[in-house]
C-alpha cells in the first residue's frame, strides 16, 4: 500500500505566496471596519424618522427638517464607508462633529423643545460620537503603517 501523508506543508515557501497575500489585502481593503457600517446606517435611518416616531412633527417643524437632513447625511456616510472604506474612513471624525451638533441642536434649531425631543437628539448625538470614534480608531488601526 502506498504511503499517503496527511500533513500540510507551509505555504509561505510557495512562489505565489506574496502575490496572493497582496491580492487578499487589496480585496479586503480595510474591511475589518465593516462592523461599523450597519450601526452607522441604522443611526442615520433612526435620526431621519425620529420626528414621526416621537411625534414632534407639529411642535418642532424646524427640528423635523433638521433631523431628516442630518439622518440622511449620516446614512450617506455609512454608505460611503461601505462602498469605499479606505477613502471614507477619514470622515469618521465628521461623525463625531455631527454627534456634537445633534446634542446641542434642540436648543439652537428648536423652539422650547420638550424633554423627549432633547433626550432623542442627545442619545443620537452621543451614539454618533461613539460610532465616529470607533470608526476612526478602527481605521487608524487598519491603515497601512508608513515607514
PDB file of C-alpha atoms in Angstrom, residues 18-91:
ATOM      1  CA  UNK A  18       3.500  37.158  -1.688  1.00  0.00           C
ATOM      2  CA  UNK A  19       1.223  37.866  -4.648  1.00  0.00           C
ATOM      3  CA  UNK A  20      -1.682  36.017  -3.004  1.00  0.00           C
ATOM      4  CA  UNK A  21      -1.169  37.933   0.247  1.00  0.00           C
ATOM      5  CA  UNK A  22      -1.108  41.265  -1.608  1.00  0.00           C
ATOM      6  CA  UNK A  23      -4.273  40.370  -3.525  1.00  0.00           C
ATOM      7  CA  UNK A  24      -6.015  39.310  -0.316  1.00  0.00           C
ATOM      8  CA  UNK A  25      -5.068  42.616   1.345  1.00  0.00           C
ATOM      9  CA  UNK A  26      -6.350  44.588  -1.685  1.00  0.00           C
ATOM     10  CA  UNK A  27      -9.656  42.712  -1.730  1.00  0.00           C
ATOM     11  CA  UNK A  28     -10.266  43.274   1.951  1.00  0.00           C
ATOM     12  CA  UNK A  29      -9.108  46.892   1.744  1.00  0.00           C
ATOM     13  CA  UNK A  30      -9.955  47.878   5.306  1.00  0.00           C
ATOM     14  CA  UNK A  31     -12.985  45.658   5.673  1.00  0.00           C
ATOM     15  CA  UNK A  32     -12.161  44.987   9.300  1.00  0.00           C
ATOM     16  CA  UNK A  33     -14.169  48.144   9.896  1.00  0.00           C
ATOM     17  CA  UNK A  34     -17.250  46.626   8.256  1.00  0.00           C
ATOM     18  CA  UNK A  35     -18.943  46.134  11.591  1.00  0.00           C
ATOM     19  CA  UNK A  36     -19.342  49.907  11.867  1.00  0.00           C
ATOM     20  CA  UNK A  37     -21.267  50.380   8.620  1.00  0.00           C
ATOM     21  CA  UNK A  38     -24.533  48.823   9.772  1.00  0.00           C
ATOM     22  CA  UNK A  39     -24.881  50.632  13.095  1.00  0.00           C
ATOM     23  CA  UNK A  40     -23.980  53.969  11.489  1.00  0.00           C
ATOM     24  CA  UNK A  41     -26.601  53.443   8.772  1.00  0.00           C
ATOM     25  CA  UNK A  42     -29.247  52.439  11.321  1.00  0.00           C
ATOM     26  CA  UNK A  43     -28.443  55.503  13.414  1.00  0.00           C
ATOM     27  CA  UNK A  44     -28.903  57.724  10.359  1.00  0.00           C
ATOM     28  CA  UNK A  45     -32.156  55.997   9.485  1.00  0.00           C
ATOM     29  CA  UNK A  46     -33.486  56.414  13.017  1.00  0.00           C
ATOM     30  CA  UNK A  47     -32.407  60.059  13.117  1.00  0.00           C
ATOM     31  CA  UNK A  48     -34.305  60.737   9.887  1.00  0.00           C
ATOM     32  CA  UNK A  49     -37.541  59.083  11.055  1.00  0.00           C
ATOM     33  CA  UNK A  50     -37.366  60.053  14.747  1.00  0.00           C
ATOM     34  CA  UNK A  51     -39.686  63.082  14.383  1.00  0.00           C
ATOM     35  CA  UNK A  52     -42.500  60.731  13.360  1.00  0.00           C
ATOM     36  CA  UNK A  53     -41.625  58.069  15.921  1.00  0.00           C
ATOM     37  CA  UNK A  54     -41.637  60.602  18.779  1.00  0.00           C
ATOM     38  CA  UNK A  55     -44.461  62.688  17.271  1.00  0.00           C
ATOM     39  CA  UNK A  56     -42.807  66.093  17.320  1.00  0.00           C
ATOM     40  CA  UNK A  57     -43.586  66.970  13.698  1.00  0.00           C
ATOM     41  CA  UNK A  58     -46.226  69.535  14.714  1.00  0.00           C
ATOM     42  CA  UNK A  59     -44.452  71.045  17.721  1.00  0.00           C
ATOM     43  CA  UNK A  60     -40.929  71.333  16.256  1.00  0.00           C
ATOM     44  CA  UNK A  61     -41.079  71.801  12.452  1.00  0.00           C
ATOM     45  CA  UNK A  62     -37.517  73.172  12.187  1.00  0.00           C
ATOM     46  CA  UNK A  63     -36.165  70.149  14.078  1.00  0.00           C
ATOM     47  CA  UNK A  64     -38.089  67.794  11.797  1.00  0.00           C
ATOM     48  CA  UNK A  65     -36.283  69.087   8.719  1.00  0.00           C
ATOM     49  CA  UNK A  66     -33.014  69.207  10.666  1.00  0.00           C
ATOM     50  CA  UNK A  67     -33.238  65.583  11.842  1.00  0.00           C
ATOM     51  CA  UNK A  68     -34.195  64.359   8.381  1.00  0.00           C
ATOM     52  CA  UNK A  69     -31.238  66.150   6.770  1.00  0.00           C
ATOM     53  CA  UNK A  70     -28.749  65.036   9.434  1.00  0.00           C
ATOM     54  CA  UNK A  71     -30.131  61.475   9.326  1.00  0.00           C
ATOM     55  CA  UNK A  72     -29.696  61.329   5.553  1.00  0.00           C
ATOM     56  CA  UNK A  73     -26.147  62.703   5.927  1.00  0.00           C
ATOM     57  CA  UNK A  74     -25.285  60.007   8.487  1.00  0.00           C
ATOM     58  CA  UNK A  75     -26.807  57.349   6.231  1.00  0.00           C
ATOM     59  CA  UNK A  76     -24.777  58.605   3.272  1.00  0.00           C
ATOM     60  CA  UNK A  77     -21.603  58.465   5.373  1.00  0.00           C
ATOM     61  CA  UNK A  78     -22.431  54.845   6.219  1.00  0.00           C
ATOM     62  CA  UNK A  79     -22.958  54.005   2.556  1.00  0.00           C
ATOM     63  CA  UNK A  80     -19.658  55.690   1.754  1.00  0.00           C
ATOM     64  CA  UNK A  81     -17.964  53.662   4.495  1.00  0.00           C
ATOM     65  CA  UNK A  82     -19.353  50.529   2.851  1.00  0.00           C
ATOM     66  CA  UNK A  83     -18.526  51.476  -0.735  1.00  0.00           C
ATOM     67  CA  UNK A  84     -15.047  52.989  -0.352  1.00  0.00           C
ATOM     68  CA  UNK A  85     -13.833  52.416   3.199  1.00  0.00           C
ATOM     69  CA  UNK A  86     -10.205  53.264   2.507  1.00  0.00           C
ATOM     70  CA  UNK A  87     -11.219  56.741   1.299  1.00  0.00           C
ATOM     71  CA  UNK A  88     -14.186  57.437   3.544  1.00  0.00           C
ATOM     72  CA  UNK A  89     -12.911  56.499   6.961  1.00  0.00           C
ATOM     73  CA  UNK A  90     -11.060  59.793   7.109  1.00  0.00           C
ATOM     74  CA  UNK A  91     -14.540  61.261   7.549  1.00  0.00           C
TER      75      UNK A  91
END
